[in-house]
Protein backbone atom coordinates (compact mmCIF):
# COMPACT_ATOMS: atom_id res chain seq x y z
CA MET A 1 -11.79 -60.41 106.42
CA SER A 2 -15.16 -59.92 104.68
CA THR A 3 -15.36 -59.41 100.92
CA ILE A 4 -15.61 -55.92 99.46
CA ASN A 5 -17.33 -54.54 96.40
CA ILE A 6 -15.50 -52.46 93.78
CA SER A 7 -17.52 -49.76 92.02
CA SER A 8 -16.96 -46.56 90.09
CA GLU A 9 -18.43 -43.07 90.37
CA GLU A 10 -17.51 -42.42 86.76
CA ASP A 11 -19.81 -43.35 83.92
CA SER A 12 -17.05 -43.53 81.35
CA TYR A 13 -14.42 -46.21 81.82
CA THR A 14 -12.43 -48.72 79.78
CA GLY A 15 -12.93 -52.47 80.02
CA ILE A 16 -9.81 -54.67 80.07
CA SER A 17 -9.81 -58.36 79.22
CA ASN A 18 -9.38 -60.64 82.23
CA ASN A 19 -7.06 -62.76 80.07
CA PHE A 20 -4.80 -59.71 79.64
CA ILE A 21 -4.59 -59.19 83.40
CA GLU A 22 -4.15 -62.87 84.23
CA TYR A 23 -1.85 -64.07 81.45
CA TYR A 24 -0.25 -61.14 79.59
CA MET A 25 0.27 -58.30 82.05
CA THR A 26 2.43 -60.14 84.58
CA ASP A 27 5.49 -60.66 82.38
CA ALA A 28 5.29 -57.37 80.48
CA ASN A 29 7.37 -54.28 81.06
CA GLY A 30 5.40 -51.67 83.03
CA ASP A 31 5.72 -49.13 80.20
CA PHE A 32 4.31 -51.65 77.75
CA VAL A 33 1.34 -52.21 80.06
CA LYS A 34 0.72 -48.43 80.18
CA LEU A 35 0.81 -48.34 76.38
CA TYR A 36 -1.77 -51.12 76.11
CA LEU A 37 -4.09 -49.47 78.63
CA TYR A 38 -3.89 -46.17 76.73
CA LEU A 39 -4.60 -47.90 73.41
CA ALA A 40 -7.56 -49.65 75.02
CA MET A 41 -8.91 -46.29 76.18
CA LEU A 42 -8.46 -44.84 72.68
CA CYS A 43 -10.27 -47.83 71.24
CA ALA A 44 -13.19 -47.46 73.66
CA SER A 45 -13.49 -43.74 72.89
CA LYS A 46 -13.15 -44.29 69.09
CA ARG A 47 -10.39 -41.69 68.93
CA GLU A 48 -7.73 -41.36 66.26
CA ILE A 49 -4.27 -40.21 67.30
CA SER A 50 -0.73 -39.88 65.98
CA LEU A 51 2.32 -41.79 67.14
CA SER A 52 3.88 -38.59 68.49
CA ASP A 53 0.72 -37.79 70.47
CA ILE A 54 0.87 -41.22 72.13
CA ALA A 55 4.53 -40.63 73.03
CA ASP A 56 3.73 -37.19 74.45
CA HIS A 57 0.86 -38.51 76.55
CA LEU A 58 2.96 -41.37 77.98
CA ASN A 59 5.98 -39.08 78.47
CA CYS A 60 8.29 -41.26 76.39
CA THR A 61 9.90 -41.29 72.93
CA GLU A 62 8.32 -42.50 69.70
CA ASN A 63 10.92 -45.30 69.66
CA ASP A 64 9.65 -46.41 73.08
CA VAL A 65 6.10 -46.55 71.70
CA CYS A 66 7.30 -48.57 68.69
CA ARG A 67 9.09 -51.04 70.97
CA GLY A 68 5.91 -51.44 73.00
CA ILE A 69 3.81 -52.02 69.90
CA ARG A 70 6.34 -54.54 68.61
CA TYR A 71 6.26 -56.39 71.95
CA TRP A 72 2.46 -56.66 71.99
CA ILE A 73 2.41 -57.81 68.36
CA ARG A 74 4.91 -60.52 69.25
CA GLU A 75 2.66 -61.54 72.15
CA ASP A 76 -0.39 -61.67 69.81
CA VAL A 77 -2.13 -58.84 71.65
CA LEU A 78 -2.11 -56.29 68.81
CA ARG A 79 -2.27 -56.43 65.03
CA LEU A 80 -1.49 -53.70 62.51
CA THR A 81 -3.48 -52.78 59.42
CA TYR A 82 -2.01 -51.01 56.44
CA SER A 83 -3.13 -48.46 53.85
CA ASN A 84 -1.04 -49.87 51.02
CA VAL A 85 -0.14 -53.26 49.63
CA ASP A 86 3.58 -53.13 50.42
CA ARG A 87 2.77 -52.51 54.12
CA THR A 88 4.93 -49.38 54.49
CA GLU A 89 2.16 -47.17 55.89
CA VAL A 90 0.27 -48.11 59.04
CA ARG A 91 -3.42 -47.27 59.01
CA GLY A 92 -4.59 -48.79 62.26
CA ILE A 93 -3.89 -50.80 65.39
CA VAL A 94 -6.30 -53.61 66.22
CA LEU A 95 -6.66 -54.92 69.77
CA LEU A 96 -6.97 -58.69 69.38
CA SER A 97 -9.22 -61.08 71.23
CA LEU A 98 -6.89 -62.46 73.89
CA LYS A 99 -6.50 -66.21 74.25
CA LYS A 100 -5.68 -68.36 77.23
CA PRO A 101 -2.19 -69.92 77.38
CA ASN A 102 -3.35 -73.29 76.11
CA ASP A 103 -4.67 -71.79 72.88
CA ILE A 104 -2.52 -71.76 69.76
CA LEU A 105 -1.21 -68.29 69.03
CA SER A 106 0.11 -66.96 65.74
CA SER A 107 2.46 -63.99 65.40
CA ASP A 108 1.56 -60.96 63.31
CA LEU A 109 4.92 -59.21 63.64
CA LYS A 110 5.26 -57.91 60.10
CA LEU A 111 6.65 -54.41 60.33
CA ILE A 112 10.34 -53.50 60.51
CA ASP A 113 10.51 -49.70 60.50
CA PHE A 114 7.58 -48.60 62.69
CA LYS A 115 8.32 -44.87 62.75
CA LYS A 116 8.54 -44.68 58.96
CA ALA A 117 5.34 -46.66 58.51
CA PHE A 118 3.40 -44.63 61.06
CA SER A 119 4.44 -41.38 59.38
CA GLY A 120 3.84 -42.57 55.82
CA GLY A 121 1.29 -40.91 53.55
CA SER A 122 -0.70 -37.79 54.20
CA LYS A 123 -2.08 -38.92 57.54
CA ASN A 124 0.24 -39.42 60.46
CA GLU A 125 -2.23 -41.38 62.54
CA ALA A 126 -2.44 -44.68 64.40
CA GLN A 127 -6.10 -45.61 64.25
CA VAL A 128 -7.09 -47.84 67.11
CA LYS A 129 -10.42 -49.19 65.94
CA GLU A 130 -10.26 -51.70 63.09
CA PRO A 131 -10.69 -50.03 59.68
CA GLU A 132 -12.38 -51.62 56.72
CA GLU A 133 -9.33 -52.02 54.47
CA VAL A 134 -7.97 -55.48 53.74
CA VAL A 135 -5.16 -56.62 56.01
CA GLU A 136 -2.11 -58.35 54.58
CA GLU A 137 -1.84 -61.98 55.71
CA GLU A 138 1.78 -62.53 54.75
CA ALA A 139 3.66 -63.12 57.99
CA GLU A 140 7.33 -62.73 58.75
CA GLU A 141 9.40 -65.86 59.06
CA GLU A 142 8.69 -67.55 62.39
CA PRO A 143 11.14 -69.28 64.72
CA VAL A 144 11.47 -73.05 64.40
CA GLN A 145 9.42 -73.39 67.58
CA LYS A 146 7.67 -70.82 69.69
CA ALA A 147 8.12 -70.91 73.44
CA PRO A 148 4.92 -72.03 75.21
CA ARG A 149 3.17 -69.58 77.48
CA LYS A 150 3.88 -69.97 81.14
CA LYS A 151 1.24 -71.87 83.12
CA GLN A 152 0.70 -70.85 86.71
CA PRO A 153 0.95 -74.04 88.84
CA SER A 154 -1.78 -74.75 91.33
CA PRO A 155 -0.82 -74.89 95.04
CA ALA A 156 -0.81 -78.69 94.89
CA GLU A 157 1.36 -78.72 91.73
CA LEU A 158 3.74 -76.18 93.24
CA SER A 159 4.11 -78.22 96.43
CA SER A 160 4.88 -81.30 94.33
CA LYS A 161 7.42 -79.48 92.17
CA LEU A 162 9.23 -78.04 95.20
CA ARG A 163 9.82 -81.61 96.43
CA ASP A 164 11.53 -82.49 93.13
CA LYS A 165 15.27 -82.99 93.72
CA GLU A 166 16.46 -81.14 90.58
CA ILE A 167 14.10 -78.20 91.16
CA HIS A 168 15.32 -78.00 94.75
CA ILE A 169 18.97 -77.85 93.55
CA LEU A 170 18.11 -75.15 90.97
CA ILE A 171 16.37 -73.07 93.62
CA SER A 172 19.48 -73.25 95.81
CA GLU A 173 21.73 -72.25 92.90
CA ALA A 174 19.41 -69.43 91.79
CA THR A 175 19.28 -68.12 95.36
CA ALA A 176 23.09 -68.05 95.45
CA TYR A 177 23.48 -66.41 92.02
CA CYS A 178 20.77 -63.81 92.69
CA ASN A 179 21.88 -63.26 96.32
CA ARG A 180 18.30 -63.25 97.59
CA GLU A 181 15.44 -65.54 98.49
CA LEU A 182 13.25 -66.24 95.47
CA SER A 183 9.72 -64.88 95.34
CA GLN A 184 6.72 -66.99 94.37
CA LYS A 185 6.78 -65.50 90.87
CA GLU A 186 10.47 -66.36 90.50
CA LEU A 187 9.86 -69.92 91.65
CA ASN A 188 7.15 -70.21 88.99
CA SER A 189 9.63 -68.98 86.37
CA LEU A 190 12.20 -71.56 87.41
CA ILE A 191 9.61 -74.35 87.23
CA TYR A 192 8.48 -73.04 83.82
CA ILE A 193 12.05 -73.16 82.48
CA LYS A 194 12.66 -76.66 83.80
CA ASP A 195 9.31 -78.27 82.97
CA GLN A 196 7.61 -76.38 80.15
CA LEU A 197 10.75 -75.39 78.23
CA ASN A 198 12.20 -78.82 78.99
CA PHE A 199 15.64 -77.55 80.01
CA SER A 200 17.99 -80.26 81.17
CA MET A 201 19.58 -79.80 84.56
CA ASP A 202 22.91 -78.98 82.91
CA LEU A 203 21.35 -76.38 80.57
CA ALA A 204 19.31 -74.77 83.37
CA GLU A 205 22.43 -74.47 85.54
CA TYR A 206 24.35 -72.83 82.69
CA LEU A 207 21.44 -70.42 82.12
CA LEU A 208 21.72 -69.18 85.71
CA GLU A 209 25.51 -69.00 85.44
CA TYR A 210 25.36 -67.10 82.13
CA CYS A 211 22.86 -64.50 83.38
CA ALA A 212 24.83 -63.99 86.58
CA GLU A 213 28.00 -63.35 84.53
CA MET A 214 26.04 -60.77 82.56
CA LYS A 215 25.00 -59.22 85.91
CA LYS A 216 21.37 -59.79 84.92
CA THR A 217 19.73 -61.59 87.83
CA SER A 218 16.17 -60.39 87.20
CA PHE A 219 13.99 -63.40 86.44
CA ASN A 220 12.28 -61.39 83.69
CA TYR A 221 15.65 -61.37 81.93
CA ILE A 222 16.50 -64.98 82.83
CA GLU A 223 13.16 -66.18 81.49
CA LYS A 224 13.56 -64.09 78.32
CA VAL A 225 16.95 -65.69 77.63
CA ALA A 226 15.48 -69.14 78.28
CA ARG A 227 12.62 -68.49 75.82
CA ASN A 228 15.13 -67.33 73.22
CA TRP A 229 17.28 -70.43 73.63
CA TYR A 230 14.18 -72.63 73.36
CA GLU A 231 13.12 -70.94 70.11
CA GLU A 232 16.65 -71.27 68.73
CA GLY A 233 16.54 -75.02 69.37
CA ILE A 234 19.28 -74.97 72.02
CA THR A 235 19.12 -78.15 74.11
CA THR A 236 22.62 -78.64 75.51
CA ARG A 237 25.14 -76.66 77.54
CA GLU A 238 27.61 -76.82 74.62
CA ASP A 239 25.07 -75.27 72.22
CA ALA A 240 24.24 -72.57 74.75
CA ILE A 241 27.92 -71.74 75.33
CA GLU A 242 28.56 -71.39 71.59
CA TYR A 243 25.41 -69.29 71.15
CA SER A 244 26.03 -67.05 74.16
CA GLN A 245 29.63 -66.41 73.14
CA LYS A 246 28.30 -65.20 69.82
CA PHE A 247 26.04 -62.76 71.65
CA LEU A 248 28.82 -61.57 73.93
CA THR A 249 31.03 -60.75 70.94
CA LEU A 250 29.52 -59.85 67.59
CA TYR A 251 25.85 -59.32 68.47
CA SER A 252 26.55 -57.23 71.55
CA ARG A 253 29.24 -55.22 69.75
CA ILE A 254 26.84 -54.39 66.92
CA LEU A 255 24.14 -53.29 69.34
CA LYS A 256 26.67 -51.18 71.24
CA ALA A 257 28.02 -49.66 68.01
CA LEU A 258 24.48 -48.57 67.13
CA GLY A 259 23.98 -46.97 70.55
CA ILE A 260 21.77 -49.77 71.92
CA THR A 261 23.16 -50.28 75.42
CA ASN A 262 20.12 -51.44 77.39
CA ARG A 263 20.20 -55.04 76.09
CA TYR A 264 22.63 -57.67 74.84
CA THR A 265 20.22 -59.66 72.70
CA PRO A 266 19.02 -58.46 69.29
CA ALA A 267 15.33 -58.60 68.43
CA PRO A 268 14.30 -61.30 65.89
CA VAL A 269 14.22 -58.81 63.00
CA GLU A 270 17.62 -57.39 64.04
CA LYS A 271 19.07 -60.90 64.33
CA LYS A 272 17.82 -61.69 60.83
CA TYR A 273 19.77 -58.72 59.48
CA ILE A 274 22.94 -59.67 61.42
CA ASP A 275 22.78 -63.30 60.27
CA LYS A 276 22.42 -62.06 56.68
CA TRP A 277 25.56 -59.91 57.04
CA ILE A 278 27.48 -62.89 58.46
CA ASN A 279 26.14 -65.84 56.46
CA THR A 280 25.05 -64.31 53.13
CA PHE A 281 27.40 -61.34 52.73
CA CYS A 282 30.19 -63.18 54.61
CA PHE A 283 31.54 -59.95 56.11
CA SER A 284 33.99 -59.95 58.99
CA GLU A 285 33.08 -58.48 62.35
CA ASN A 286 35.28 -55.42 61.79
CA ILE A 287 33.66 -54.57 58.45
CA ILE A 288 30.18 -54.87 59.97
CA ILE A 289 31.20 -52.58 62.84
CA GLU A 290 32.65 -50.11 60.32
CA ALA A 291 29.27 -49.99 58.54
CA CYS A 292 27.56 -49.39 61.90
CA ASN A 293 29.96 -46.54 62.70
CA ARG A 294 29.32 -44.92 59.32
CA ALA A 295 25.57 -45.23 59.80
CA ILE A 296 25.84 -43.49 63.18
CA GLU A 297 27.94 -40.68 61.65
CA ARG A 298 25.42 -40.08 58.88
CA ARG A 299 22.24 -40.50 60.92
CA PRO A 300 23.19 -40.09 64.60
CA ASN A 301 19.61 -39.67 65.81
CA ASP A 302 17.75 -42.03 63.49
CA VAL A 303 19.96 -44.96 62.53
CA THR A 304 18.19 -48.25 61.74
CA PHE A 305 19.28 -51.80 60.93
CA SER A 306 17.82 -51.38 57.44
CA TYR A 307 20.09 -48.35 56.90
CA VAL A 308 23.18 -50.33 57.98
CA ASN A 309 22.00 -53.14 55.71
CA GLY A 310 21.91 -50.67 52.79
CA ILE A 311 25.59 -49.80 53.36
CA LEU A 312 26.64 -53.45 53.63
CA GLU A 313 24.51 -54.46 50.64
CA ASN A 314 26.26 -51.80 48.54
CA TRP A 315 29.66 -53.11 49.65
CA TYR A 316 28.58 -56.69 48.90
CA ASN A 317 27.39 -55.73 45.40
CA ASN A 318 30.78 -54.06 44.83
CA ASN A 319 32.70 -57.17 45.93
CA VAL A 320 34.14 -55.58 49.07
CA LYS A 321 36.27 -58.05 51.01
CA SER A 322 38.56 -55.82 53.09
CA PHE A 323 39.11 -52.29 54.35
CA LYS A 324 41.34 -51.74 51.30
CA ASP A 325 38.34 -52.43 49.07
CA ILE A 326 36.24 -49.99 51.12
CA ALA A 327 38.90 -47.30 50.74
CA LYS A 328 39.02 -47.92 46.99
CA LEU A 329 35.24 -47.64 46.78
CA ASP A 330 35.37 -44.39 48.79
CA ASP A 331 37.98 -42.98 46.40
CA GLU A 332 35.86 -43.90 43.39
CA HIS A 333 32.87 -42.24 44.99
CA LYS A 334 34.86 -39.06 45.70
CA SER A 335 36.19 -39.05 42.13
CA THR A 336 32.71 -39.48 40.68
CA LYS A 337 31.38 -36.74 42.92
CA SER A 338 34.29 -34.44 41.96
CA ARG A 339 33.64 -35.02 38.24
CA SER A 340 29.99 -34.31 38.81
CA ASN A 341 30.83 -31.05 40.60
CA ASP A 342 33.30 -30.06 37.85
CA SER A 343 30.66 -30.78 35.22
CA SER A 344 28.14 -28.73 37.16
CA ARG A 345 30.60 -25.82 37.45
CA THR A 346 31.38 -26.05 33.71
CA ASN A 347 27.70 -26.01 32.88
CA ASP A 348 27.23 -22.99 35.14
CA THR A 349 30.16 -21.21 33.46
CA ASN A 350 28.84 -21.95 29.99
CA LYS A 351 25.40 -20.82 31.06
CA ASN A 352 26.78 -17.58 32.48
CA THR A 353 28.81 -16.97 29.29
CA SER A 354 25.74 -17.55 27.16
CA VAL A 355 23.69 -15.17 29.28
CA LYS A 356 26.44 -12.53 29.03
CA LYS A 357 26.51 -12.84 25.22
CA ASP A 358 22.73 -12.47 25.06
CA LYS A 359 22.94 -9.35 27.23
CA ASP A 360 25.66 -7.90 24.99
CA LYS A 361 23.53 -8.50 21.91
CA LEU A 362 20.54 -6.84 23.52
CA LYS A 363 22.67 -3.90 24.58
CA LYS A 364 24.07 -3.45 21.08
CA LEU A 365 20.59 -3.72 19.57
CA GLU A 366 19.30 -1.17 22.05
CA GLU A 367 22.14 1.23 21.21
CA TYR A 368 21.49 0.79 17.47
CA TYR A 369 17.83 1.76 17.75
CA LEU A 370 18.60 4.65 20.09
CA GLN A 371 21.20 5.99 17.63
CA LYS A 372 18.76 5.55 14.75
CA ALA A 373 16.05 7.46 16.61
CA TYR A 374 18.55 10.22 17.42
CA ASP A 375 19.64 10.54 13.76
CA ASN A 376 16.02 10.93 12.65
């Protein structure tokens, strides 16, 4: 077949980095790709827009937009700028210069509550072109090691890898677990997990077994779990079993309690909160779930991990160790609130009595002068 030329009848179009298409787009969720393309168009047109406008245009929720922004920040594709020093109000989104996989990448994932930050201040805008204000350089705590980007093997490298005995066994097992023949992309993922993430044969086999038990046989999910284990320093089957059991119990229960049912694994920021509740506050699973349930009751449509953390932090500061302590704290709160209401009612009564006395005095004074005028 002869080559063809691609052209455009339209004068106005948006340029997309070849590195984005070759290295970043492949592994991203389709909705995240749409978000990036729309931000690129906004950047090219120098337009300013609000978070809600982006959500409306892409026919999704603001939370979906925030998840997409967080993903691209984690992948070093976007960076946020802020209007204030404490980084609670987003002023702009900067599209970064995209690097090839071999380049060293640094994360700029700094923001926890995106929706609050995007709506902060008088302007509810996400500015796409880079503004002039100074950007904070303080980064959030990074994992011990960041998973390397996946390299696409050349045909010769792929042919060599497919002759490797261990890779051949993993392909057979993955085919059985997934109940399908693996595509070229899936083969590349398996080679990436074995070679670039340095999974032992035993660990790689457990990875496939674990994901199959979760009924998650998409290689996007399998690779995501593998990256997470790599960044957590998991190198043996025993470590992975202990870690995955933790996810299947406490982590997954917390996510479910907060209405997050589309994933079993918390995001890094969410995990940081959960680990704080377990290791610093030393709360039991049931107490943490109780805090999640209360958060849902109070803010059913807008609950956040920071809000749950506020409840648990209050309990920790009040030396809560059991449900009995929580009940006692609730009673104290009700008592304090009742006293406050009684005091308010007393003040209102006294105020009304004082007003009545003033009215009586005015009435008597008015009657006195009327009588005096009548007598004259």
